[in-house]
Short mmCIF file of C-alpha atoms in Angstrom, two decimals:
data_model
loop_
_atom_site.label_atom_id
_atom_site.label_comp_id
_atom_site.label_asym_id
_atom_site.label_seq_id
_atom_site.Cartn_x
_atom_site.Cartn_y
_atom_site.Cartn_z
CA MET H 432 225.11 -94.77 -23.67
CA THR H 433 223.22 -93.85 -20.55
CA THR H 434 224.89 -96.31 -18.25
CA LEU H 435 226.72 -93.85 -16.08
CA PHE H 436 223.61 -91.70 -15.49
CA LEU H 437 221.46 -94.71 -14.80
CA SER H 438 223.76 -96.36 -12.35
CA THR H 439 224.05 -93.04 -10.49
CA ALA H 440 220.29 -92.57 -10.42
CA MET H 441 219.74 -96.12 -9.22
CA ALA H 442 222.25 -95.68 -6.40
CA ALA H 443 220.61 -92.49 -5.33
CA ALA H 444 217.09 -94.04 -5.42
CA ALA H 445 218.02 -97.01 -3.26
CA PRO H 446 221.42 -96.48 -1.56
CA ALA H 447 221.23 -99.43 0.84
CA LYS H 448 220.22 -102.00 -1.77
CA ALA H 449 222.66 -100.58 -4.35
CA GLN H 450 225.45 -101.24 -1.88
CA ASP H 451 224.32 -104.85 -1.59
CA ALA H 452 224.05 -105.30 -5.42
CA PRO H 453 227.68 -106.53 -6.06
CA ALA H 454 227.33 -109.27 -3.45
CA ALA H 455 223.95 -110.38 -4.84
CA ALA H 456 225.37 -110.41 -8.36
CA THR H 457 227.97 -112.98 -7.29
CA SER H 458 225.12 -115.39 -6.30
CA GLY H 459 224.41 -115.72 -9.98
CA PRO H 460 221.22 -114.02 -11.35
CA ASP H 461 220.47 -115.32 -14.82
CA LEU H 462 221.41 -112.54 -17.18
CA SER H 463 221.23 -114.52 -20.42
CA PRO H 464 219.41 -112.97 -23.45
CA GLY H 465 215.66 -113.50 -23.32
CA THR H 466 215.48 -113.60 -19.52
CA ILE H 467 212.74 -111.30 -18.10
CA VAL H 468 214.03 -108.72 -15.70
CA TYR H 469 211.93 -107.49 -12.73
CA ASP H 470 211.86 -104.36 -10.63
CA SER H 471 212.17 -104.14 -6.83
CA GLU H 472 208.41 -104.74 -6.46
CA GLY H 473 208.31 -107.73 -8.71
CA ALA H 474 206.87 -105.98 -11.78
CA ALA H 475 208.20 -107.15 -15.11
CA ILE H 476 210.43 -104.63 -16.92
CA GLY H 477 211.27 -106.52 -20.04
CA PRO H 478 213.66 -109.12 -21.55
CA ILE H 479 217.41 -108.99 -21.65
CA ALA H 480 218.38 -108.32 -25.26
CA SER H 481 222.08 -108.86 -24.99
CA GLU H 482 225.03 -108.82 -22.57
CA ALA H 483 228.55 -107.52 -23.06
CA GLY H 484 231.28 -107.22 -20.51
CA ASP H 485 230.00 -105.55 -17.35
CA ASN H 486 226.68 -104.47 -18.90
CA VAL H 487 223.44 -105.90 -20.14
CA VAL H 488 220.86 -104.41 -22.49
CA VAL H 489 217.28 -104.66 -21.31
CA THR H 490 214.24 -103.88 -23.51
CA LEU H 491 211.96 -101.40 -21.77
CA ASN H 492 208.86 -100.26 -23.72
CA GLU H 493 210.49 -101.54 -26.95
CA LYS H 494 213.59 -99.42 -26.33
CA PRO H 495 217.06 -100.69 -25.30
CA VAL H 496 218.37 -99.64 -21.96
CA THR H 497 221.91 -100.42 -20.87
CA LEU H 498 222.38 -101.40 -17.16
CA PRO H 499 225.43 -102.54 -15.23
CA LYS H 500 225.47 -106.17 -14.22
CA ASN H 501 226.02 -105.28 -10.54
CA ALA H 502 222.66 -103.52 -10.50
CA PHE H 503 220.90 -106.91 -10.55
CA ALA H 504 220.11 -109.30 -7.73
CA LYS H 505 218.56 -112.75 -7.70
CA GLY H 506 214.92 -112.16 -7.17
CA LYS H 507 212.00 -114.55 -6.53
CA LYS H 508 210.80 -114.37 -10.19
CA GLY H 509 214.25 -113.88 -11.79
CA PRO H 510 216.90 -111.15 -12.03
CA ALA H 511 215.75 -107.97 -10.39
CA ILE H 512 217.01 -104.37 -9.99
CA THR H 513 216.87 -102.47 -6.82
CA ILE H 514 214.41 -99.77 -7.97
CA THR H 515 210.90 -99.67 -9.37
CA VAL H 516 210.16 -99.48 -13.09
CA GLU H 517 208.77 -95.98 -12.58
CA GLN H 518 212.09 -94.94 -10.94
CA LEU H 519 213.98 -96.57 -13.82
CA SER H 520 211.91 -94.72 -16.41
CA ALA H 521 212.48 -91.41 -14.61
CA ALA H 522 216.21 -92.15 -14.50
CA ILE H 523 216.23 -92.90 -18.25
CA ASP H 524 214.39 -89.62 -18.98
CA GLN H 525 216.89 -87.68 -16.85
CA ALA H 526 219.78 -89.41 -18.53
CA ALA H 527 218.37 -88.62 -21.98
CA ALA H 528 217.88 -84.98 -21.15
CA ALA H 529 221.38 -84.65 -19.69
CA ASN H 530 222.87 -86.44 -22.67
CA ALA H 531 220.97 -84.20 -25.09
CA GLN H 532 222.35 -81.12 -23.44
CA ALA H 533 225.87 -82.53 -23.36
CA LEU H 534 225.62 -83.59 -26.98
CA GLU H 535 224.45 -80.18 -28.10
CA ALA H 536 227.45 -78.67 -26.43
CA ALA H 537 229.81 -81.25 -27.80
CA LEU H 538 228.71 -81.12 -31.53
CA LYS H 539 230.94 -78.24 -32.58
CA PRO H 540 233.01 -77.89 -35.73
CA GLY H 541 236.45 -79.43 -35.16
CA ALA H 542 235.27 -81.65 -32.23
CA GLU H 543 236.97 -85.06 -32.28
CA VAL H 544 234.61 -88.04 -32.79
CA ARG H 545 235.54 -91.27 -31.19
CA SER H 546 234.33 -94.87 -31.63
CA ALA H 547 231.71 -96.55 -29.42
CA ASN H 548 234.30 -97.70 -26.90
CA GLY H 549 236.28 -94.50 -27.14
CA SER H 550 239.50 -96.16 -28.29
CA ALA H 551 239.61 -94.89 -31.91
CA VAL H 552 239.33 -91.43 -33.41
CA LEU H 553 236.90 -91.68 -36.35
CA GLY H 554 237.15 -88.05 -37.58
CA THR H 555 236.09 -84.55 -36.64
CA VAL H 556 232.79 -82.72 -36.78
CA LYS H 557 232.54 -80.45 -39.89
CA LEU H 558 228.96 -79.28 -39.28
CA ALA H 559 225.90 -80.39 -37.37
CA ASP H 560 222.18 -79.58 -37.71
CA ALA H 561 218.86 -81.32 -37.12
CA SER H 562 219.23 -83.49 -40.23
CA GLY H 563 222.54 -85.04 -39.21
CA VAL H 564 226.24 -84.56 -38.54
CA VAL H 565 228.92 -84.22 -41.29
CA VAL H 566 232.13 -85.93 -40.12
CA THR H 567 235.43 -85.28 -41.82
CA THR H 568 237.54 -88.43 -42.11
CA PRO H 569 240.77 -89.25 -43.91
CA SER H 570 238.57 -90.83 -46.63
CA GLY H 571 236.40 -87.78 -47.04
CA ASP H 572 233.24 -86.33 -45.49
CA VAL H 573 230.30 -88.45 -44.46
CA LYS H 574 226.91 -87.57 -43.05
CA VAL H 575 225.88 -89.54 -39.92
CA PRO H 576 222.51 -89.55 -38.21
CA ARG H 577 222.51 -87.27 -35.13
CA ASN H 578 221.09 -90.06 -32.96
CA ALA H 579 224.28 -92.09 -33.60
CA PHE H 580 226.21 -89.74 -31.27
CA PHE H 581 226.48 -89.55 -27.52
CA VAL H 582 228.80 -88.04 -24.88
CA GLY H 583 230.73 -90.73 -23.02
CA GLN H 584 233.85 -90.99 -20.85
CA SER H 585 236.05 -90.27 -23.89
CA GLY H 586 234.03 -87.24 -24.93
CA LEU H 587 232.02 -87.11 -28.20
CA GLN H 588 231.43 -90.72 -29.30
CA SER H 589 229.58 -92.54 -32.07
CA SER H 590 227.62 -95.74 -31.67
CA PHE H 591 229.85 -97.26 -34.39
CA THR H 592 232.92 -99.30 -33.55
CA ALA H 593 236.00 -98.42 -35.66
CA GLU H 594 235.37 -101.47 -37.80
CA GLN H 595 231.67 -100.68 -38.38
CA PHE H 596 232.47 -97.11 -39.27
CA ALA H 597 235.18 -98.14 -41.76
CA ALA H 598 232.71 -100.58 -43.38
CA ALA H 599 229.96 -97.87 -43.49
CA MET H 600 232.46 -95.44 -45.05
CA GLN H 601 233.39 -97.97 -47.77
CA GLN H 602 229.72 -98.52 -48.59
CA ALA H 603 229.00 -94.78 -48.66
CA SER H 604 232.01 -94.23 -50.88
CA GLN H 605 230.87 -96.91 -53.35
CA ALA H 606 227.31 -95.59 -53.38
CA SER H 607 228.51 -91.97 -53.88
CA ALA H 608 230.84 -93.04 -56.69
CA ALA H 609 227.98 -94.84 -58.48
CA ASP H 610 225.69 -91.78 -58.04
CA ASP H 611 228.41 -89.48 -59.27
CA ALA H 612 228.86 -91.60 -62.38
CA ALA H 613 225.12 -91.63 -63.02
CA VAL H 614 224.90 -87.82 -62.62
CA ALA H 615 227.87 -87.34 -64.99
CA ALA H 616 226.14 -89.40 -67.60
CA ALA H 617 222.80 -87.50 -67.18
CA LEU H 618 224.29 -83.98 -67.20
CA LYS H 619 223.68 -83.09 -70.84
CA PRO H 620 222.50 -79.76 -72.31
CA GLY H 621 218.70 -79.82 -72.41
CA ALA H 622 218.36 -82.55 -69.77
CA GLU H 623 215.35 -82.07 -67.55
CA VAL H 624 216.06 -81.22 -63.87
CA ARG H 625 213.50 -82.33 -61.35
CA GLY H 626 213.04 -81.31 -57.73
CA LEU H 627 213.93 -83.17 -54.59
CA GLU H 628 210.74 -85.22 -54.58
CA GLY H 629 210.95 -85.89 -58.34
CA LYS H 630 207.54 -84.37 -59.18
CA ALA H 631 208.28 -80.78 -60.12
CA VAL H 632 210.38 -79.84 -63.23
CA LEU H 633 212.70 -77.07 -62.13
CA GLY H 634 214.28 -76.37 -65.49
CA ALA H 635 216.72 -77.78 -68.03
CA VAL H 636 220.49 -78.06 -68.04
CA LYS H 637 222.17 -75.29 -70.08
CA SER H 638 225.86 -75.95 -69.22
CA PHE H 639 228.01 -77.41 -66.56
CA ASN H 640 231.55 -77.85 -65.32
CA ALA H 641 233.29 -79.57 -62.42
CA GLN H 642 231.89 -77.13 -59.87
CA ASN H 643 228.53 -75.78 -61.14
CA VAL H 644 225.53 -76.60 -63.27
CA VAL H 645 223.67 -73.79 -65.05
CA VAL H 646 219.88 -74.47 -65.14
CA THR H 647 217.55 -72.56 -67.51
CA THR H 648 214.26 -71.62 -65.96
CA GLU H 649 211.30 -69.52 -67.18
CA SER H 650 212.75 -66.59 -65.11
CA GLY H 651 216.31 -66.92 -66.32
CA ASP H 652 219.46 -68.92 -65.79
CA VAL H 653 220.70 -69.89 -62.32
CA ALA H 654 223.91 -71.66 -61.32
CA LEU H 655 223.77 -74.50 -58.81
CA PRO H 656 226.62 -76.42 -57.16
CA ARG H 657 227.17 -79.71 -58.95
CA SER H 658 227.15 -81.46 -55.56
CA ALA H 659 223.44 -80.56 -55.24
CA PHE H 660 222.59 -83.03 -58.08
CA ASN H 661 221.80 -86.68 -57.77
CA MET H 662 219.93 -89.40 -59.52
CA GLY H 663 216.46 -90.12 -58.24
CA PRO H 664 213.69 -92.49 -59.38
CA SER H 665 212.50 -89.72 -61.82
CA GLY H 666 215.98 -89.09 -63.26
CA LEU H 667 218.31 -86.14 -62.75
CA SER H 668 217.28 -84.27 -59.57
CA ALA H 669 218.52 -81.23 -57.63
CA ALA H 670 218.43 -81.24 -53.81
CA TYR H 671 215.70 -78.57 -53.64
CA THR H 672 211.97 -78.73 -53.27
CA ALA H 673 209.97 -76.78 -55.87
CA GLU H 674 209.36 -74.06 -53.33
CA GLN H 675 212.99 -73.76 -52.27
CA PHE H 676 214.13 -73.62 -55.87
CA ALA H 677 211.51 -71.01 -56.83
CA ALA H 678 212.57 -68.79 -53.94
CA ALA H 679 216.28 -69.22 -54.82
CA VAL H 680 215.67 -68.33 -58.45
CA ALA H 681 213.60 -65.28 -57.49
CA GLN H 682 216.37 -64.11 -55.18
CA VAL H 683 219.07 -64.51 -57.84
CA THR H 684 217.19 -63.10 -60.81
CA GLY H 685 215.01 -60.65 -58.97
CA ALA H 686 212.07 -61.95 -61.02
CA GLU H 687 208.88 -63.54 -59.94
CA ALA H 688 209.23 -67.18 -58.75
CA PRO H 689 209.19 -69.52 -61.80
CA GLN H 690 206.30 -71.78 -62.67
CA THR H 691 206.72 -75.43 -61.46
CA ALA H 692 204.79 -78.59 -62.38
CA ASP H 693 203.57 -78.91 -58.86
CA ALA H 694 202.25 -75.37 -58.70
CA ALA H 695 200.53 -75.35 -62.12
CA PRO H 696 197.24 -76.95 -61.19
CA ALA H 697 196.67 -74.62 -58.29
CA GLU H 698 197.41 -71.56 -60.41
CA GLU H 699 195.09 -72.78 -63.20
CA GLY H 700 192.35 -73.13 -60.60
CA GLU H 701 193.00 -69.60 -59.35
CA ALA H 702 192.71 -68.29 -62.95
CA GLU H 703 189.42 -70.02 -63.42
CA ASN H 704 188.13 -68.49 -60.12
CA ARG H 705 189.28 -65.02 -61.29
CA GLN H 706 187.43 -65.45 -64.63
CA ALA H 707 184.32 -66.62 -62.83
CA ASN H 708 184.43 -63.58 -60.59
#
């Protein structure tokens, strides 16, 4: 994902050696997985994790770094690159910063998302925030981790191949269908609704339809989108923390934030302190 930036940085750092790199590569440095790679001063960088096409993936400080094969020469200890490990680290940092800026600009609603090699269109961006990116596909919307995206030669790309993305979509669809079925079975009048972490009781189901669920709280009834409900380890849950739910109910009803199970012990302690005073 940072190959273009790295190769440019390496060429800039050592132009004379970089020009000799293709010829050195033809002499056959060992680029097989597990082989230790060295820098221009003979310091170990890390082992080769894999190779594919014109690139190899090297592990540097437990992180994968993609480098072009023609960046390697046959050194005294083994395959070596033409810059120091410090220069390589700096190039990686620069590439990461540049990619982060490019990614921020590219992650806009409607933007086309392509596969890892850029050949297939996976879908379009629906929305993006710090928690992830929602991608609209012919099979529906799916939320993908933000770190699975990068800006490549084909524009906004994902680290998934078309086949991997299709398999992930199928798994997500199956999991979603199973969760939807469990929520449908649990949505009964009087059913207890817990918070996101499963600890706080937010209220009880009063009624529901295909779009909304009405939850009864101590401060009154509030309607929540049905899509906000899922099945957690503690049973039927809404995608709100106790604090978020309390604030939402107060905003809707205009009443004081409702009592939650998580908040009760603290309030009891406060009452005892007031009595003592």
